[in-house]
Tab-separated table of C-alpha atoms in Angstrom:
chain	number	residue	atom	x	y	z
A	1	MET	CA	134.035	-14.530	259.028
A	2	LYS	CA	133.083	-12.149	262.468
A	3	TYR	CA	136.323	-11.163	262.384
A	4	ASP	CA	136.252	-9.863	258.518
A	5	ILE	CA	132.745	-8.084	259.514
A	6	ALA	CA	133.987	-6.275	261.910
A	7	LEU	CA	136.975	-5.191	260.761
A	8	LYS	CA	135.814	-4.306	257.699
A	9	SER	CA	132.425	-2.317	259.529
A	10	LEU	CA	135.632	-0.174	261.482
A	11	LEU	CA	137.358	0.256	258.309
A	12	GLN	CA	135.284	1.936	256.174
A	13	THR	CA	133.533	4.104	259.030
A	14	SER	CA	135.668	5.585	261.985
A	15	GLY	CA	138.860	3.406	261.508
A	16	LEU	CA	140.006	5.173	257.687
A	17	THR	CA	142.890	6.097	259.087
A	18	ILE	CA	145.303	2.704	258.285
A	19	LEU	CA	143.912	2.190	254.857
A	20	GLU	CA	144.887	5.764	253.566
A	21	ARG	CA	148.090	5.731	255.157
A	22	LEU	CA	148.522	2.688	253.082
A	23	ALA	CA	147.342	3.886	249.943
A	24	GLY	CA	149.201	7.516	250.518
A	25	ALA	CA	145.743	9.127	249.618
A	26	HIS	CA	142.322	10.149	250.253
A	27	LEU	CA	139.452	8.027	249.578
A	28	VAL	CA	136.643	9.531	248.949
A	29	ARG	CA	134.307	6.451	248.251
A	30	TRP	CA	133.961	2.735	248.129
A	31	LEU	CA	133.038	0.511	245.646
A	32	ASN	CA	130.781	-2.350	244.854
A	33	VAL	CA	132.722	-5.651	246.075
A	34	GLU	CA	130.317	-7.994	244.145
A	35	LEU	CA	132.962	-9.787	241.300
A	36	PRO	CA	130.977	-12.290	239.074
A	37	LYS	CA	133.537	-13.577	237.010
A	38	VAL	CA	135.974	-14.599	239.798
A	39	ARG	CA	136.045	-18.011	241.328
A	40	MET	CA	136.220	-16.210	244.732
A	41	PRO	CA	133.803	-13.456	243.973
A	42	GLN	CA	133.639	-11.410	247.331
A	43	LEU	CA	136.793	-9.205	247.740
A	44	ASP	CA	137.049	-6.807	251.119
A	45	LEU	CA	137.313	-3.443	250.165
A	46	LEU	CA	137.828	-1.237	247.128
A	47	ALA	CA	137.743	2.289	247.149
A	48	GLU	CA	138.862	5.207	244.794
A	49	THR	CA	140.759	7.863	245.976
A	50	GLU	CA	140.400	11.602	245.081
A	51	THR	CA	142.407	11.145	241.654
A	52	GLY	CA	140.203	8.221	240.589
A	53	GLU	CA	142.976	5.740	241.354
A	54	LEU	CA	141.696	2.292	242.460
A	55	VAL	CA	142.755	0.622	245.955
A	56	HIS	CA	142.296	-2.765	247.021
A	57	PHE	CA	142.873	-4.040	250.486
A	58	GLU	CA	142.168	-7.791	251.388
A	59	LEU	CA	141.946	-8.543	255.681
A	60	GLN	CA	143.653	-11.702	256.660
A	61	SER	CA	143.251	-13.120	260.737
A	62	ARG	CA	145.578	-15.935	258.881
A	63	ASN	CA	148.684	-16.661	256.602
A	64	ASP	CA	146.848	-18.229	253.407
A	65	PRO	CA	149.064	-20.163	251.211
A	66	GLU	CA	147.279	-19.574	248.347
A	67	MET	CA	147.031	-15.580	248.870
A	68	PRO	CA	148.963	-14.133	245.892
A	69	LEU	CA	147.143	-16.594	243.697
A	70	ARG	CA	143.841	-14.792	244.939
A	71	MET	CA	145.144	-10.858	244.641
A	72	ALA	CA	145.693	-11.568	240.787
A	73	GLU	CA	142.739	-13.240	240.782
A	74	TYR	CA	141.276	-10.231	242.005
A	75	ALA	CA	143.248	-7.403	239.989
A	76	LEU	CA	141.845	-9.057	236.903
A	77	ALA	CA	138.247	-9.544	237.887
A	78	ILE	CA	138.530	-5.560	238.904
A	79	TYR	CA	140.053	-4.932	235.634
A	80	ARG	CA	137.348	-6.475	233.927
A	81	GLN	CA	134.982	-4.561	235.552
A	82	TYR	CA	136.362	-0.956	235.710
A	83	GLY	CA	139.002	-0.691	233.416
A	84	ARG	CA	141.568	-0.115	235.592
A	85	PHE	CA	144.074	-2.315	237.694
A	86	PRO	CA	143.894	-1.307	241.432
A	87	ARG	CA	146.661	-1.004	243.537
A	88	GLN	CA	146.626	-3.889	246.368
A	89	PHE	CA	147.582	-3.901	249.796
A	90	VAL	CA	146.889	-7.564	252.349
A	91	LEU	CA	146.754	-5.723	255.560
A	92	TYR	CA	147.557	-8.880	258.062
A	93	VAL	CA	145.854	-8.556	261.496
A	94	GLY	CA	146.325	-12.280	262.509
A	95	GLU	CA	148.585	-13.400	266.285
A	96	ALA	CA	150.949	-15.285	264.191
A	97	ARG	CA	153.934	-14.667	262.853
A	98	LEU	CA	153.369	-13.099	258.818
A	99	SER	CA	154.530	-15.093	256.026
A	100	MET	CA	152.465	-14.559	253.394
A	101	ARG	CA	154.460	-14.246	249.952
A	102	PRO	CA	153.997	-10.475	248.550
A	103	GLU	CA	154.449	-11.646	244.984
A	104	LEU	CA	153.564	-14.474	242.005
A	105	HIS	CA	156.766	-15.705	239.620
A	106	GLY	CA	156.041	-17.658	235.865
A	107	PRO	CA	158.442	-17.605	233.312
A	108	SER	CA	156.686	-14.940	231.892
A	109	LEU	CA	155.038	-13.211	234.564
A	110	HIS	CA	155.385	-10.699	237.964
A	111	PHE	CA	152.580	-10.023	239.991
A	112	SER	CA	153.217	-8.276	243.629
A	113	TYR	CA	151.377	-6.717	245.797
A	114	THR	CA	151.542	-4.979	249.197
A	115	VAL	CA	151.493	-7.036	252.617
A	116	VAL	CA	151.449	-5.316	255.638
A	117	ASP	CA	151.289	-6.599	259.438
A	118	ILE	CA	149.075	-4.061	261.299
A	119	ARG	CA	151.795	-4.202	264.515
A	120	GLU	CA	153.789	-2.029	261.590
A	121	MET	CA	151.255	0.708	262.095
A	122	ASP	CA	151.380	3.470	265.010
A	123	ALA	CA	149.506	1.838	267.507
A	124	GLN	CA	149.704	5.620	269.737
A	125	GLN	CA	149.023	7.348	266.606
A	126	LEU	CA	145.386	5.090	266.150
A	127	LEU	CA	144.969	5.666	269.739
A	128	ALA	CA	145.615	9.329	270.048
A	129	SER	CA	142.526	9.675	266.626
A	130	PRO	CA	139.112	11.102	267.604
A	131	ALA	CA	137.459	8.402	265.758
A	132	SER	CA	136.725	5.310	267.717
A	133	GLY	CA	137.566	3.097	264.772
A	134	ASP	CA	141.108	3.778	264.974
A	135	ASN	CA	141.365	3.535	268.679
A	136	ILE	CA	139.572	-0.093	268.595
A	137	LEU	CA	142.160	-0.740	265.810
A	138	ALA	CA	145.075	0.243	267.800
A	139	VAL	CA	144.245	-3.069	270.113
A	140	LEU	CA	145.913	-4.911	267.028
A	141	ALA	CA	148.597	-2.856	265.976
A	142	ASP	CA	150.009	-2.733	269.626
A	143	ALA	CA	152.301	-5.838	269.737
A	144	GLN	CA	153.852	-5.020	273.003
A	145	THR	CA	150.642	-4.136	275.223
A	146	PRO	CA	147.594	-4.528	273.367
A	147	GLY	CA	145.437	-5.398	276.656
A	148	LYS	CA	146.856	-2.061	278.234
A	149	THR	CA	144.974	-0.887	275.081
A	150	ALA	CA	142.287	-2.177	275.145
A	151	ILE	CA	141.178	-1.204	278.239
A	152	GLU	CA	141.885	2.301	277.561
A	153	VAL	CA	139.910	1.851	274.491
A	154	LEU	CA	136.782	0.397	277.289
A	155	ARG	CA	137.471	3.420	279.459
A	156	ARG	CA	136.579	5.610	276.212
A	157	ILE	CA	133.673	3.880	275.363
A	158	ALA	CA	132.610	4.142	278.886
A	159	ARG	CA	132.530	7.598	278.420
A	160	LEU	CA	130.186	7.549	275.165
A	161	SER	CA	126.400	7.918	275.396
A	162	PRO	CA	124.573	4.381	276.062
A	163	ALA	CA	123.875	4.025	271.861
A	164	GLU	CA	127.353	4.473	271.031
A	165	GLN	CA	128.111	2.182	273.885
A	166	ALA	CA	125.938	-0.478	272.658
A	167	ALA	CA	127.220	0.120	268.928
A	168	GLN	CA	131.225	0.053	269.854
A	169	LEU	CA	131.544	-2.365	272.800
A	170	PRO	CA	130.884	-6.092	270.349
A	171	LEU	CA	133.070	-4.379	268.313
A	172	LEU	CA	135.797	-4.352	270.825
A	173	MET	CA	135.118	-7.592	271.817
A	174	ILE	CA	135.168	-8.782	268.659
A	175	ILE	CA	138.566	-7.220	267.363
A	176	SER	CA	140.323	-7.858	270.754
A	177	GLY	CA	139.458	-11.669	270.428
A	178	LEU	CA	142.215	-11.660	268.064
A	179	ARG	CA	144.305	-10.833	270.468
A	180	GLY	CA	142.765	-13.374	273.154
A	181	LEU	CA	141.726	-10.653	275.356
A	182	GLY	CA	137.779	-11.383	275.255
A	183	LYS	CA	137.758	-12.265	278.960
A	184	LEU	CA	140.310	-9.447	279.814
A	185	ILE	CA	137.544	-7.446	278.611
A	186	GLN	CA	134.430	-9.195	279.995
A	187	SER	CA	136.462	-8.735	283.570
A	188	GLU	CA	137.351	-5.078	282.877
A	189	VAL	CA	133.671	-3.846	281.269
A	190	SER	CA	132.001	-4.718	284.817
A	191	LEU	CA	134.173	-1.851	286.669
A	192	MET	CA	133.848	0.388	284.150
A	193	PRO	CA	130.420	2.862	283.888
A	194	ILE	CA	128.424	0.825	281.099
A	195	GLU	CA	124.795	1.851	280.730
A	196	VAL	CA	124.182	-1.414	278.334
A	197	ASP	CA	122.765	-4.060	278.720
A	198	LEU	CA	126.238	-6.297	279.388
A	199	ASP	CA	123.895	-9.588	279.000
A	200	GLU	CA	122.910	-8.764	276.066
A	201	VAL	CA	126.325	-7.582	274.579
A	202	PHE	CA	128.159	-10.490	275.751
A	203	GLY	CA	125.461	-12.845	275.177
A	204	ASP	CA	125.541	-12.400	271.307
A	205	TYR	CA	129.348	-11.788	271.577
A	206	LEU	CA	129.369	-15.736	273.234
A	207	GLU	CA	126.037	-17.215	271.113
A	208	ALA	CA	128.014	-16.494	268.331
A	209	ARG	CA	131.292	-17.912	269.114
A	210	ALA	CA	129.837	-20.809	269.847
A	211	SER	CA	128.011	-21.192	267.198
A	212	LYS	CA	131.367	-20.644	264.868
A	213	TRP	CA	133.059	-23.150	267.083
A	214	ARG	CA	130.497	-25.891	266.184
A	215	GLU	CA	130.404	-24.965	262.370
A	216	GLN	CA	134.217	-25.391	262.207
A	217	GLY	CA	134.083	-28.202	263.962
A	218	ARG	CA	131.385	-30.048	261.513
A	219	GLU	CA	132.969	-28.230	258.737
A	220	GLN	CA	136.642	-29.588	259.236
A	221	GLY	CA	135.694	-32.642	259.702
A	222	LEU	CA	133.824	-32.470	256.200
A	223	GLU	CA	136.812	-31.402	255.198
A	224	GLN	CA	139.271	-33.937	256.653
A	225	GLY	CA	136.300	-36.692	254.840
A	226	ARG	CA	136.656	-35.235	251.401
A	227	HIS	CA	140.996	-34.318	251.036
A	228	SER	CA	140.872	-38.286	252.634
A	229	ILE	CA	138.446	-39.479	249.811
A	230	ILE	CA	140.390	-37.765	246.902
A	231	ARG	CA	143.645	-38.336	248.251
A	232	ARG	CA	142.514	-42.354	248.297
A	233	LEU	CA	141.200	-41.481	244.613
A	234	MET	CA	144.414	-39.847	243.587
A	235	VAL	CA	146.547	-43.120	244.888
A	236	ASN	CA	144.420	-45.718	243.183
A	237	ARG	CA	145.303	-43.383	239.844
A	238	PHE	CA	148.414	-42.087	239.983
A	239	GLY	CA	150.176	-44.101	242.458
A	240	PRO	CA	152.219	-43.091	245.225
A	241	ILE	CA	151.739	-39.625	246.066
A	242	PRO	CA	154.920	-37.581	246.535
A	243	ALA	CA	154.899	-34.735	248.948
A	244	TRP	CA	154.131	-31.725	246.408
A	245	ALA	CA	150.922	-33.154	245.566
A	246	ASP	CA	150.106	-34.220	249.129
A	247	ASP	CA	150.995	-30.630	250.334
A	248	ARG	CA	149.109	-28.903	247.229
A	249	LEU	CA	145.915	-31.087	248.455
A	250	LYS	CA	146.218	-30.238	252.093
A	251	ALA	CA	145.865	-26.372	250.691
A	252	LEU	CA	142.580	-27.024	248.840
A	253	GLN	CA	139.672	-26.357	251.227
A	254	GLY	CA	135.693	-25.685	249.851
A	255	GLU	CA	134.789	-25.558	245.904
A	256	GLN	CA	138.694	-25.821	244.884
A	257	LEU	CA	138.853	-29.406	246.603
A	258	GLU	CA	135.622	-30.642	244.908
A	259	GLU	CA	136.704	-28.911	241.704
A	260	LEU	CA	140.089	-31.043	242.053
A	261	GLY	CA	137.461	-34.273	242.855
A	262	VAL	CA	135.795	-34.075	240.002
A	263	ARG	CA	138.906	-33.681	237.792
A	264	VAL	CA	140.585	-36.638	239.463
A	265	LEU	CA	138.763	-38.898	237.358
A	266	ASP	CA	139.893	-37.352	234.057
A	267	ALA	CA	143.417	-35.890	234.784
A	268	LYS	CA	146.204	-37.593	232.707
A	269	SER	CA	148.493	-37.113	235.595
A	270	LEU	CA	149.289	-34.992	238.885
A	271	GLU	CA	150.590	-32.173	236.921
A	272	ASP	CA	147.738	-32.352	234.790
A	273	LEU	CA	145.189	-32.271	238.381
A	274	PHE	CA	147.011	-29.419	239.349
A	275	SER	CA	147.442	-27.208	236.705
A	276	THR	CA	144.337	-25.376	237.037
A	277	GLN	CA	144.671	-24.769	240.970
């Protein structure tokens, strides 16, 4: 996802303030995030502090009801690879109200991690930072006047060299899109002493957005078709579907949905069907 790429780039380079505040420690190096033994192998960010502690960060632009399960899977996968459990944080950057649970409960299990809405961070502190990544992230942290903050960051980018402008403008555009400020940036940038080819910068951005929308449309159509087919199979196999099972089905996507489609013919009951989901 384009937002993920931009956020990781900022947070790993010139936007460390947020992550180090969450961790309460200085992050000294980034670790490999390929975890082949976990069902969803690509976690977002894994760092090591100066005391050797592991810290795992996930970036979320939407509320995911499966987040507790994902974080537990990540924790176990990290333990398998490094022999240590990490401290874990979910940094929420979405527009909707945060509703993700920070824990997972079972009869003999209590697993928890920290969920933080980026709007809880001090936007003015990020804006005051000398690091351009912190400045751009201040747009997401500002819950009251993100447009005003975005314009201030744009003014600062206009004072950079052409090479730095070309690197920072697309990131500001992408991050501002999470707050619906893309058009504002496009209109304001024409008033600034920007020395880069704006058609090239925004042309790439708009083409990427259009491509993403087209792909999302195709994927949504495929997902809806898969849900419909699997639901019919479930009705044929088990009879009327209770609300709890329907909710579980609707929450599944991609590989999880495909796995359920394979299991539906062999499962003994709806409880058995969803036991590994």
